[in-house]
Amino acid sequence: MTHSYSRALRTAAALLVASLGLASLSQAQEVASEGWNDISVEEWRDMVQGRTVTYNAGGQFWANEVYHPSTNHVMIQVADGTCMEGSGSYERGIYCFAWIDAPTSCFRHVREGGEILIIPIVDGAPAGSVQTVAGVSDIPLKCGPDLTS
């Protein structure tokens, strides 16, 4: 892995951790107190495998993420263009993502009304900025530097 790529992954990890900051803890607790309709792992996989998911946080674009078909491999590109790769797992209602060269992050995927919410989970409790699924598409995710000739 090149030094600049490794630095980019650390930057993306820092952005991911920053997005889990305490500024929106009350928002996550409000969502928790209203009750969640968890999205099963089967439903989530059916919806996202081989597709690109777009997330918003605080009403602004946050990231695009692709779930590679028939694997647990995940790639995410955050708003500044930085990409991270890792693997996803699911256990007892919690989806966790072990990123290469970045901290693991965990979430609950829930429906509330007509929205899909992604609730950050830290030490078993909601913490950080609640994300919304803005869309799921077949548009491929492009990560990494542009090819030049």
mmCIF file of C-alpha atoms in Angstrom:
data_model
loop_
_atom_site.group_PDB
_atom_site.id
_atom_site.type_symbol
_atom_site.label_atom_id
_atom_site.label_comp_id
_atom_site.label_asym_id
_atom_site.label_seq_id
_atom_site.Cartn_x
_atom_site.Cartn_y
_atom_site.Cartn_z
ATOM 1 C CA MET A 1 0.000 0.000 0.000
ATOM 2 C CA THR A 2 1.392 3.401 -0.925
ATOM 3 C CA HIS A 3 2.018 6.040 1.712
ATOM 4 C CA SER A 4 -0.500 8.478 0.192
ATOM 5 C CA TYR A 5 -3.171 5.776 -0.042
ATOM 6 C CA SER A 6 -2.549 4.819 3.587
ATOM 7 C CA ARG A 7 -2.786 8.493 4.605
ATOM 8 C CA ALA A 8 -6.038 8.803 2.647
ATOM 9 C CA LEU A 9 -7.462 5.811 4.511
ATOM 10 C CA ARG A 10 -6.475 7.348 7.847
ATOM 11 C CA THR A 11 -8.152 10.605 6.765
ATOM 12 C CA ALA A 12 -11.317 8.704 5.842
ATOM 13 C CA ALA A 13 -11.202 6.904 9.182
ATOM 14 C CA ALA A 14 -10.919 10.239 10.960
ATOM 15 C CA LEU A 15 -13.933 11.541 9.023
ATOM 16 C CA LEU A 16 -15.874 8.400 9.905
ATOM 17 C CA VAL A 17 -14.990 8.742 13.582
ATOM 18 C CA ALA A 18 -15.814 12.462 13.497
ATOM 19 C CA SER A 19 -19.228 11.651 12.065
ATOM 20 C CA LEU A 20 -19.841 9.551 15.161
ATOM 21 C CA GLY A 21 -19.191 12.582 17.394
ATOM 22 C CA LEU A 22 -21.319 13.508 20.362
ATOM 23 C CA ALA A 23 -22.954 16.529 18.679
ATOM 24 C CA SER A 24 -25.928 14.431 17.587
ATOM 25 C CA LEU A 25 -26.129 12.076 20.553
ATOM 26 C CA SER A 26 -29.469 13.572 21.586
ATOM 27 C CA GLN A 27 -30.816 12.965 18.059
ATOM 28 C CA ALA A 28 -29.819 9.297 18.259
ATOM 29 C CA GLN A 29 -31.368 8.984 21.729
ATOM 30 C CA GLU A 30 -34.615 10.579 20.495
ATOM 31 C CA VAL A 31 -34.798 8.019 17.683
ATOM 32 C CA ALA A 32 -34.121 5.221 20.179
ATOM 33 C CA SER A 33 -36.870 6.388 22.500
ATOM 34 C CA GLU A 34 -39.446 6.403 19.693
ATOM 35 C CA GLY A 35 -38.870 2.745 18.828
ATOM 36 C CA TRP A 36 -37.215 1.191 15.818
ATOM 37 C CA ASN A 37 -38.344 -1.221 13.153
ATOM 38 C CA ASP A 38 -35.109 -3.120 12.521
ATOM 39 C CA ILE A 39 -34.243 -4.097 8.959
ATOM 40 C CA SER A 40 -33.356 -7.789 8.883
ATOM 41 C CA VAL A 41 -30.030 -8.841 7.427
ATOM 42 C CA GLU A 42 -31.902 -10.703 4.673
ATOM 43 C CA GLU A 43 -33.915 -7.620 3.691
ATOM 44 C CA TRP A 44 -30.804 -5.383 3.808
ATOM 45 C CA ARG A 45 -28.797 -7.791 1.632
ATOM 46 C CA ASP A 46 -31.643 -8.103 -0.880
ATOM 47 C CA MET A 47 -31.821 -4.318 -1.110
ATOM 48 C CA VAL A 48 -28.084 -3.493 -1.348
ATOM 49 C CA GLN A 49 -26.043 -6.441 -2.705
ATOM 50 C CA GLY A 50 -24.257 -5.340 -5.867
ATOM 51 C CA ARG A 51 -25.693 -1.846 -5.579
ATOM 52 C CA THR A 52 -24.568 1.573 -4.362
ATOM 53 C CA VAL A 53 -26.199 3.088 -1.285
ATOM 54 C CA THR A 54 -26.157 6.879 -0.812
ATOM 55 C CA TYR A 55 -26.246 8.252 2.739
ATOM 56 C CA ASN A 56 -27.036 11.733 4.047
ATOM 57 C CA ALA A 57 -26.226 13.084 7.506
ATOM 58 C CA GLY A 58 -27.734 16.314 8.773
ATOM 59 C CA GLY A 59 -29.483 16.775 5.438
ATOM 60 C CA GLN A 60 -26.186 16.773 3.511
ATOM 61 C CA PHE A 61 -24.507 14.125 1.356
ATOM 62 C CA TRP A 62 -22.296 11.973 3.577
ATOM 63 C CA ALA A 63 -21.131 8.932 1.578
ATOM 64 C CA ASN A 64 -21.700 6.311 -1.086
ATOM 65 C CA GLU A 65 -21.186 2.657 -0.214
ATOM 66 C CA VAL A 66 -21.167 -0.453 -2.370
ATOM 67 C CA TYR A 67 -21.888 -3.975 -1.152
ATOM 68 C CA HIS A 68 -20.147 -6.418 -3.465
ATOM 69 C CA PRO A 69 -22.401 -9.325 -4.549
ATOM 70 C CA SER A 70 -22.149 -12.685 -2.785
ATOM 71 C CA THR A 71 -19.476 -11.464 -0.346
ATOM 72 C CA ASN A 72 -19.214 -9.420 2.826
ATOM 73 C CA HIS A 73 -16.835 -6.955 1.077
ATOM 74 C CA VAL A 74 -17.848 -3.299 1.392
ATOM 75 C CA MET A 75 -16.352 -0.123 -0.072
ATOM 76 C CA ILE A 76 -17.330 3.386 1.036
ATOM 77 C CA GLN A 77 -16.477 6.775 -0.402
ATOM 78 C CA VAL A 78 -17.053 9.686 1.980
ATOM 79 C CA ALA A 79 -17.972 13.205 0.894
ATOM 80 C CA ASP A 80 -14.375 14.370 0.364
ATOM 81 C CA GLY A 81 -13.765 11.486 -2.083
ATOM 82 C CA THR A 82 -11.706 9.354 0.306
ATOM 83 C CA CYS A 83 -12.389 5.622 0.004
ATOM 84 C CA MET A 84 -12.179 2.791 2.518
ATOM 85 C CA GLU A 85 -12.549 -0.941 2.045
ATOM 86 C CA GLY A 86 -13.552 -3.533 4.572
ATOM 87 C CA SER A 87 -15.910 -6.327 5.450
ATOM 88 C CA GLY A 88 -19.341 -6.234 6.989
ATOM 89 C CA SER A 89 -20.921 -8.533 9.544
ATOM 90 C CA TYR A 90 -24.262 -8.765 11.310
ATOM 91 C CA GLU A 91 -25.061 -9.955 14.811
ATOM 92 C CA ARG A 92 -28.160 -9.415 16.967
ATOM 93 C CA GLY A 93 -29.445 -6.373 15.079
ATOM 94 C CA ILE A 94 -26.068 -4.669 14.730
ATOM 95 C CA TYR A 95 -24.201 -4.254 11.446
ATOM 96 C CA CYS A 96 -20.438 -3.799 11.936
ATOM 97 C CA PHE A 97 -17.831 -2.834 9.360
ATOM 98 C CA ALA A 98 -14.186 -3.754 9.883
ATOM 99 C CA TRP A 99 -12.271 -1.283 7.717
ATOM 100 C CA ILE A 100 -8.739 -1.844 6.439
ATOM 101 C CA ASP A 101 -6.449 0.553 8.331
ATOM 102 C CA ALA A 102 -9.378 2.195 10.137
ATOM 103 C CA PRO A 103 -11.460 1.561 13.256
ATOM 104 C CA THR A 104 -14.465 -0.760 13.101
ATOM 105 C CA SER A 105 -17.820 1.030 13.039
ATOM 106 C CA CYS A 106 -21.207 -0.413 14.007
ATOM 107 C CA PHE A 107 -24.783 0.621 13.207
ATOM 108 C CA ARG A 108 -28.428 -0.354 13.469
ATOM 109 C CA HIS A 109 -30.366 -0.185 10.215
ATOM 110 C CA VAL A 110 -33.971 0.722 10.940
ATOM 111 C CA ARG A 111 -37.127 1.982 9.306
ATOM 112 C CA GLU A 112 -38.967 4.908 10.793
ATOM 113 C CA GLY A 113 -41.960 6.053 8.833
ATOM 114 C CA GLY A 114 -40.898 6.150 5.197
ATOM 115 C CA GLU A 115 -37.175 6.551 5.936
ATOM 116 C CA ILE A 116 -34.303 4.169 6.462
ATOM 117 C CA LEU A 117 -32.116 5.400 9.304
ATOM 118 C CA ILE A 118 -28.581 4.293 10.061
ATOM 119 C CA ILE A 119 -27.948 4.692 13.797
ATOM 120 C CA PRO A 120 -24.304 4.636 14.957
ATOM 121 C CA ILE A 121 -23.748 2.279 17.892
ATOM 122 C CA VAL A 122 -20.840 2.761 20.290
ATOM 123 C CA ASP A 123 -20.444 0.437 23.287
ATOM 124 C CA GLY A 124 -23.924 -0.979 22.625
ATOM 125 C CA ALA A 125 -25.737 2.380 22.677
ATOM 126 C CA PRO A 126 -26.741 4.968 20.066
ATOM 127 C CA ALA A 127 -24.100 7.668 19.615
ATOM 128 C CA GLY A 128 -23.299 10.148 16.890
ATOM 129 C CA SER A 129 -24.966 11.462 13.772
ATOM 130 C CA VAL A 130 -27.964 9.570 12.467
ATOM 131 C CA GLN A 131 -27.678 8.943 8.749
ATOM 132 C CA THR A 132 -30.513 8.458 6.281
ATOM 133 C CA VAL A 133 -30.478 6.318 3.178
ATOM 134 C CA ALA A 134 -31.005 8.817 0.382
ATOM 135 C CA GLY A 135 -31.121 6.147 -2.309
ATOM 136 C CA VAL A 136 -29.992 2.789 -3.614
ATOM 137 C CA SER A 137 -28.876 2.641 -7.240
ATOM 138 C CA ASP A 138 -27.130 0.536 -9.837
ATOM 139 C CA ILE A 139 -24.624 3.339 -10.531
ATOM 140 C CA PRO A 140 -21.162 1.893 -9.823
ATOM 141 C CA LEU A 141 -19.006 3.432 -7.143
ATOM 142 C CA LYS A 142 -15.747 4.820 -8.471
ATOM 143 C CA CYS A 143 -12.983 4.917 -5.877
ATOM 144 C CA GLY A 144 -9.344 5.767 -6.243
ATOM 145 C CA PRO A 145 -7.424 8.074 -8.515
ATOM 146 C CA ASP A 146 -8.593 8.819 -12.026
ATOM 147 C CA LEU A 147 -6.839 6.786 -14.696
ATOM 148 C CA THR A 148 -4.515 8.753 -16.925
ATOM 149 C CA SER A 149 -2.768 7.758 -20.102
#
